[in-house]
Coordinates of C-alpha atoms and ligand atoms in Angstrom, one line a residue:
M1 CA -20.1 14.2 -147.9
L2 CA -17.1 12.4 -149.2
S3 CA -19.8 10.2 -151.1
N4 CA -21.1 13.3 -152.8
L5 CA -17.9 14.7 -153.6
L6 CA -16.6 11.2 -155.4
L7 CA -20.0 11.0 -157.5
K8 CA -19.3 14.8 -158.6
A9 CA -15.5 13.4 -159.6
A10 CA -17.5 10.8 -161.4
E11 CA -19.0 13.0 -163.6
S12 CA -15.8 14.8 -164.1
K13 CA -14.1 14.5 -167.9
K14 CA -11.0 16.0 -167.0
L15 CA -10.3 14.0 -163.7
E16 CA -11.4 10.9 -165.9
R17 CA -8.7 11.6 -168.7
Q18 CA -5.7 12.5 -165.7
I19 CA -6.8 9.3 -164.0
S20 CA -7.3 7.1 -166.7
K21 CA -3.7 7.7 -167.9
N22 CA -2.7 6.7 -164.5
K23 CA -0.9 3.0 -164.9
L24 CA -0.5 3.1 -161.1
T25 CA -4.3 3.0 -160.4
R26 CA -4.5 -0.7 -162.7
G27 CA -4.1 -2.7 -159.4
L28 CA -7.4 -1.2 -158.4
V29 CA -9.4 -1.6 -161.6
S30 CA -8.5 -4.8 -161.9
R31 CA -10.2 -5.8 -158.9
F32 CA -13.6 -4.2 -159.8
V33 CA -13.3 -4.6 -163.6
A34 CA -12.8 -8.2 -164.9
G35 CA -10.8 -6.8 -168.4
V36 CA -10.6 -4.8 -171.1
T37 CA -11.9 -7.4 -174.1
L38 CA -14.9 -9.6 -174.8
E39 CA -12.8 -12.6 -174.3
E40 CA -11.3 -11.8 -170.7
A41 CA -15.3 -11.0 -169.6
I42 CA -15.7 -14.5 -170.9
K43 CA -13.3 -16.1 -169.2
A44 CA -13.8 -14.2 -165.8
T45 CA -17.7 -15.2 -166.4
K46 CA -16.7 -19.5 -166.9
E47 CA -14.6 -18.9 -163.9
L48 CA -17.7 -17.6 -161.6
N49 CA -19.8 -20.1 -163.3
K50 CA -17.6 -22.7 -161.8
D51 CA -18.6 -21.8 -158.4
G52 CA -22.2 -21.8 -159.5
I53 CA -22.2 -18.2 -160.0
D54 CA -24.4 -16.7 -163.2
V55 CA -23.2 -13.7 -164.3
S56 CA -24.8 -10.1 -166.1
L57 CA -21.6 -8.7 -168.3
D58 CA -21.7 -5.2 -168.2
L59 CA -19.8 -3.4 -171.1
L60 CA -18.5 -0.1 -169.8
G61 CA -19.1 3.1 -171.4
E62 CA -22.0 5.9 -170.4
S63 CA -22.8 9.8 -171.3
V64 CA -22.3 8.7 -174.9
F65 CA -23.2 12.4 -176.9
D66 CA -22.2 11.2 -180.3
L67 CA -24.8 9.0 -182.1
A68 CA -22.1 7.1 -183.8
E69 CA -20.4 6.2 -180.7
S70 CA -24.0 5.1 -179.3
T71 CA -24.7 2.9 -182.7
R72 CA -20.7 1.6 -182.1
A73 CA -22.0 0.3 -178.1
T74 CA -25.0 -1.5 -179.9
D75 CA -22.8 -3.3 -182.2
Q76 CA -20.5 -4.3 -179.3
Y77 CA -23.4 -5.6 -177.3
I78 CA -25.0 -7.7 -179.8
E79 CA -21.4 -8.9 -180.3
T80 CA -21.6 -9.6 -176.6
I81 CA -24.8 -11.6 -176.6
E82 CA -23.6 -13.7 -179.6
A83 CA -20.7 -14.4 -177.6
I84 CA -22.5 -15.2 -174.4
A85 CA -25.2 -17.8 -176.2
E86 CA -22.1 -19.4 -177.8
H87 CA -19.9 -19.5 -174.7
V88 CA -21.5 -18.5 -171.6
P89 CA -25.4 -19.6 -172.1
G90 CA -27.5 -18.3 -168.9
S91 CA -25.7 -15.3 -168.6
T92 CA -27.2 -11.8 -169.1
V93 CA -26.4 -8.6 -170.5
S94 CA -26.8 -5.1 -168.1
V95 CA -27.1 -2.1 -170.9
K96 CA -27.0 1.9 -169.5
L97 CA -29.2 3.4 -172.2
S98 CA -26.8 6.8 -171.6
Q99 CA -24.3 4.5 -173.8
L100 CA -26.8 4.2 -176.2
G101 CA -27.8 7.7 -176.6
I102 CA -30.8 8.6 -174.5
A103 CA -29.2 12.1 -173.4
V104 CA -28.8 13.1 -176.9
D105 CA -31.7 11.6 -179.0
V106 CA -34.6 9.6 -177.0
A107 CA -35.8 7.8 -180.6
A108 CA -32.7 6.8 -181.4
C109 CA -31.9 5.4 -178.4
A110 CA -34.9 3.5 -178.4
K111 CA -34.2 1.8 -181.7
N112 CA -30.6 0.8 -180.5
L113 CA -32.5 -0.5 -177.5
E114 CA -34.9 -2.6 -180.0
R115 CA -32.1 -3.8 -181.8
L116 CA -30.6 -5.3 -178.0
F117 CA -33.9 -6.7 -177.1
E118 CA -34.0 -8.9 -180.6
A119 CA -30.6 -10.0 -180.4
G120 CA -31.2 -11.0 -177.0
E121 CA -34.5 -12.7 -178.0
Q122 CA -32.9 -14.3 -180.6
N123 CA -29.7 -15.2 -178.8
G124 CA -31.7 -16.3 -175.6
V125 CA -30.0 -13.9 -173.3
V126 CA -32.0 -11.6 -171.2
V127 CA -31.1 -7.7 -171.4
E128 CA -31.0 -5.9 -167.9
V129 CA -31.8 -2.2 -168.0
D130 CA -29.6 -0.3 -165.8
M131 CA -31.0 2.6 -164.2
E132 CA -29.1 6.1 -164.1
H133 CA -29.6 9.4 -162.8
S134 CA -32.3 10.9 -162.4
S135 CA -31.8 13.2 -165.4
V136 CA -32.4 10.1 -167.8
G137 CA -34.4 8.0 -165.3
R138 CA -37.8 9.0 -166.5
D139 CA -36.9 8.5 -170.4
T140 CA -35.1 5.0 -169.6
M141 CA -38.3 3.7 -167.7
D142 CA -40.5 5.0 -170.4
L143 CA -38.6 2.9 -173.1
F144 CA -38.5 0.0 -171.2
R145 CA -42.1 0.0 -170.1
K146 CA -42.6 0.2 -173.9
A147 CA -40.7 -2.6 -174.8
L148 CA -42.0 -4.7 -172.0
P149 CA -44.8 -6.3 -173.5
R150 CA -43.1 -7.7 -176.6
Y151 CA -39.8 -8.5 -174.4
P152 CA -41.3 -9.5 -170.7
Q153 CA -37.9 -11.6 -169.9
S154 CA -36.1 -8.2 -170.2
R155 CA -35.3 -6.8 -166.5
M156 CA -34.8 -3.2 -165.3
A157 CA -33.1 -1.9 -161.9
I158 CA -34.8 0.7 -159.5
Q159 CA -33.0 2.7 -157.2
A160 CA -34.4 2.7 -153.4
A161 CA -33.3 6.1 -152.7
L162 CA -35.4 7.8 -155.2
R163 CA -38.8 9.2 -154.0
S164 CA -40.6 8.4 -157.3
T165 CA -39.6 4.7 -157.4
P166 CA -43.2 3.3 -155.0
E167 CA -45.0 5.4 -157.6
D168 CA -43.4 4.8 -160.9
L169 CA -43.7 0.7 -159.9
E170 CA -47.7 1.8 -159.9
T171 CA -47.3 2.6 -163.6
F172 CA -46.5 -1.0 -164.9
T173 CA -50.1 -2.0 -165.0
E174 CA -49.9 -3.9 -168.6
V175 CA -47.5 -6.4 -167.7
K176 CA -45.4 -6.9 -164.1
P177 CA -41.7 -6.3 -165.1
R178 CA -38.8 -8.4 -163.8
L179 CA -36.7 -5.5 -161.6
R180 CA -33.3 -5.6 -160.0
L181 CA -33.9 -3.9 -156.5
V182 CA -30.4 -1.5 -156.1
K183 CA -30.1 1.5 -153.6
G184 CA -28.9 4.1 -156.2
A185 CA -25.5 5.3 -157.0
Y186 CA -25.9 8.3 -157.9
D187 CA -26.0 11.9 -156.5
E188 CA -29.2 12.8 -156.3
P189 CA -31.1 16.4 -155.2
L190 CA -32.5 15.6 -151.6
H191 CA -36.3 16.6 -153.4
R192 CA -35.5 13.4 -155.7
A193 CA -33.8 11.1 -153.4
Q194 CA -33.3 10.1 -150.1
Q195 CA -30.1 10.8 -148.6
D196 CA -30.0 9.4 -145.2
R197 CA -28.7 6.2 -145.5
K198 CA -31.1 4.6 -143.1
E199 CA -33.7 6.0 -144.9
V200 CA -32.5 4.3 -147.9
T201 CA -32.4 0.8 -146.6
A202 CA -35.8 1.3 -144.8
Q203 CA -37.5 2.1 -148.1
Y204 CA -35.2 -0.9 -149.7
L205 CA -36.9 -2.9 -147.2
H206 CA -40.4 -2.1 -148.0
L207 CA -39.8 -2.6 -151.7
T208 CA -38.9 -5.8 -151.1
R209 CA -42.0 -7.0 -150.2
Y210 CA -43.9 -5.0 -152.8
V211 CA -41.5 -6.5 -155.8
L212 CA -41.7 -9.7 -154.1
A213 CA -45.4 -9.6 -154.2
N214 CA -45.8 -8.4 -157.0
C215 CA -43.1 -9.0 -159.6
P216 CA -42.0 -12.0 -161.1
D217 CA -38.1 -13.4 -160.2
P218 CA -36.7 -10.4 -158.4
A219 CA -33.6 -9.5 -158.3
F220 CA -31.9 -7.7 -155.0
G221 CA -28.8 -5.9 -156.0
T222 CA -27.1 -5.7 -152.5
H223 CA -24.1 -6.6 -150.8
D224 CA -26.1 -5.3 -147.3
D225 CA -26.2 -8.1 -144.7
I226 CA -29.5 -6.3 -143.6
C227 CA -31.0 -6.0 -147.0
I228 CA -30.0 -9.9 -147.6
D229 CA -31.6 -11.3 -145.0
F230 CA -34.9 -9.5 -145.0
A231 CA -35.4 -10.8 -148.4
K232 CA -34.5 -14.1 -147.9
Q233 CA -37.1 -14.1 -144.4
A234 CA -39.7 -11.8 -146.9
A235 CA -39.5 -14.2 -149.4
K236 CA -40.2 -17.2 -147.0
D237 CA -43.1 -15.0 -145.0
A238 CA -44.9 -14.7 -149.3
G239 CA -44.1 -18.4 -150.3
V240 CA -41.4 -17.3 -152.7
D241 CA -39.2 -20.1 -153.4
K242 CA -35.0 -19.8 -153.8
K243 CA -35.4 -20.5 -156.8
D244 CA -37.7 -17.8 -157.9
Y245 CA -35.5 -14.9 -156.9
E246 CA -31.9 -13.8 -156.9
F247 CA -29.1 -12.1 -155.2
Q248 CA -26.8 -9.6 -157.6
M249 CA -23.7 -8.3 -156.4
L250 CA -20.8 -6.4 -158.1
Y251 CA -17.8 -8.3 -159.3
G252 CA -14.9 -8.2 -156.9
V253 CA -17.3 -7.1 -154.1
R254 CA -18.3 -9.3 -151.1
R255 CA -16.8 -13.0 -153.0
D256 CA -17.3 -14.8 -150.0
L257 CA -20.3 -14.0 -149.2
Q258 CA -21.7 -14.9 -153.2
K259 CA -20.0 -18.3 -152.9
E260 CA -21.8 -18.8 -149.1
L261 CA -24.9 -18.0 -150.8
V262 CA -24.9 -20.6 -153.5
R263 CA -24.0 -22.9 -151.1
D264 CA -27.0 -22.1 -149.1
G265 CA -29.4 -22.9 -152.3
Y266 CA -29.6 -19.3 -153.5
R267 CA -29.5 -18.0 -157.1
V268 CA -26.6 -15.4 -157.6
R269 CA -25.7 -13.3 -160.4
V270 CA -22.3 -11.0 -160.6
Y271 CA -22.4 -8.0 -162.4
L272 CA -19.5 -8.3 -164.3
P273 CA -18.1 -5.0 -166.2
F274 CA -15.7 -4.9 -168.7
G275 CA -14.0 -2.6 -171.1
T276 CA -11.3 0.5 -171.5
Q277 CA -14.1 3.1 -170.2
W278 CA -14.4 2.1 -166.2
Y279 CA -13.7 5.5 -164.7
P280 CA -17.2 6.9 -163.7
Y281 CA -17.9 3.1 -162.5
L282 CA -14.8 3.3 -160.4
M283 CA -15.6 6.4 -158.7
R284 CA -19.1 5.1 -158.1
R285 CA -17.6 2.1 -156.0
M286 CA -15.4 4.3 -154.4
A287 CA -17.8 6.7 -153.2
E288 CA -20.1 3.5 -151.8
R289 CA -17.0 2.5 -149.3
P290 CA -14.5 5.0 -148.0
A291 CA -12.3 1.6 -147.8
N292 CA -11.8 1.3 -151.3
L293 CA -10.9 5.2 -151.9
L294 CA -7.6 4.6 -149.4
F295 CA -6.9 1.7 -151.7
F296 CA -7.5 4.3 -154.4
L297 CA -5.1 6.8 -153.3
R298 CA -2.8 4.5 -152.4
S299 CA -2.3 3.5 -155.9
L300 CA -2.1 6.9 -157.1
V301 CA 0.8 7.6 -155.0
G302 CA 2.4 4.3 -155.7
G303 CA 1.9 2.8 -152.3
Ligands
LIG401 C1 -26.0 -6.0 -159.0 C2 -25.9 -4.9 -158.7 C3 -26.6 -3.9 -160.2 C4 -26.6 -2.5 -160.1 N1 -27.0 -1.3 -160.4 C5 -27.1 -0.3 -160.3 C6 -27.7 0.4 -161.2 O1 -28.5 -0.1 -162.2 N2 -28.5 1.6 -160.9 C7 -27.8 2.3 -159.6 O2 -28.1 3.3 -158.9 N3 -27.2 1.3 -158.8 C8 -26.8 0.5 -159.1 N4 -25.9 -0.4 -158.3 C9 -25.6 0.2 -157.1 C10 -26.2 0.5 -156.0 O3 -27.2 1.6 -156.1 C11 -25.4 0.8 -154.8 O4 -25.0 1.7 -154.8 C12 -24.8 -0.2 -154.2 O5 -24.8 -1.8 -154.3 C13 -23.8 0.1 -152.4 O6 -25.1 -0.4 -152.0 P1 -25.3 -1.7 -151.1 O7 -26.7 -2.4 -151.2 O8 -24.6 -3.0 -150.8 O9 -25.2 -1.3 -149.0 P2 -24.3 -0.5 -148.7 O10 -24.3 -0.1 -147.5 O11 -23.5 0.6 -149.4 O12 -22.9 -1.9 -148.6 C14 -23.2 -2.8 -147.4 C15 -21.8 -3.7 -147.7 O13 -21.4 -4.1 -148.5 C16 -20.0 -3.9 -149.1 N5 -19.5 -3.0 -150.2 C17 -20.9 -2.3 -150.7 N6 -20.6 -1.6 -151.9 C18 -18.7 -2.1 -151.9 C19 -18.1 -1.3 -153.0 N7 -18.4 -0.6 -153.5 N8 -16.9 -2.3 -152.4 C20 -16.7 -3.1 -151.5 N9 -17.4 -3.0 -150.8 C21 -18.7 -3.0 -150.9 C22 -19.4 -2.9 -147.9 O14 -19.3 -4.2 -147.0 C23 -20.5 -2.5 -147.2 O15 -20.6 -2.3 -145.9 C24 -26.1 -2.0 -158.1 C25 -25.4 -3.0 -157.8 C26 -25.0 -4.0 -157.5 C27 -25.1 -5.0 -156.7

């Protein structure tokens, strides 16, 4: 209930304006967001690399309804890709297609995405496509599917909560995709997505076996011990080596576990958001964990 309210709040432009201006939220923002500038993001990436942790850089921004803005975001992403190649090779970028204009003009978004894939290929940087709300999910998957034969190294997120996911996976016939399996962070209607946490986790475990058996180099985007332990065991059962899949976690979440997994020989990649447009991202993080909301409210009242 509370998390649904927070997910609705994540979509409110009015709240975004009010909360983004509030200086008191900065402490909380810096826990989940690595910085405002690309330089700050590269610096944070280097710190994580020192601990043997890989990174995926996410330039914050989503739900763009102005094509000029989506072109600017694409340019900034290309700049990020070039900076990765120069300073922190091995990192990837993660992008939301609503930031590249998918909700306004699918063809224009496809061109922006093509520019990113091209830049990624030229610079040896993998582009990962986030999966957003189901209102843009279908188009996101279609664009990714079309580009995949030319860019088989790219990766796309899939959401265990969505009822359509198992069928969607069967539509990748030509090339099996590299995927990031996540539970799903958006407020979806009951007919589209499971709402019960236990059911979502059960579907996550089921899909874990599927991606290990059918897709190359899967990534498990989760902080949940049940899902992590299951993936380790399922990989072992399927004869998939620790080096042939990875765990992905969000910047600032379960840092000890990230290091512990690296110590145990697993690959770990941290999803590292940077930029000024942190509001919807932060609200989704609040919705995932009520304790975060407490920090947030305290910071708003200056406590
Ligand atoms: C790398 C990565 C990429 C993602 N990409 C997408 C995407 O493209 N599309 C999408 O819909 N969703 C994405 N998500 C979000 C995902 O869908 C979940 O909402 C989120 O990961 C929480 O689910 P969980 O599996 O960690 O399990 P949960 O059951 O929510 O959490 C398990 C435990 O992890 C810790 N934890 C989880 N979340 C937080 C938090 N915010 N703050 C502090 N502790 C926390 C807590 O200890 C909690 O008990 C991504 C997540 C990750 C890790």
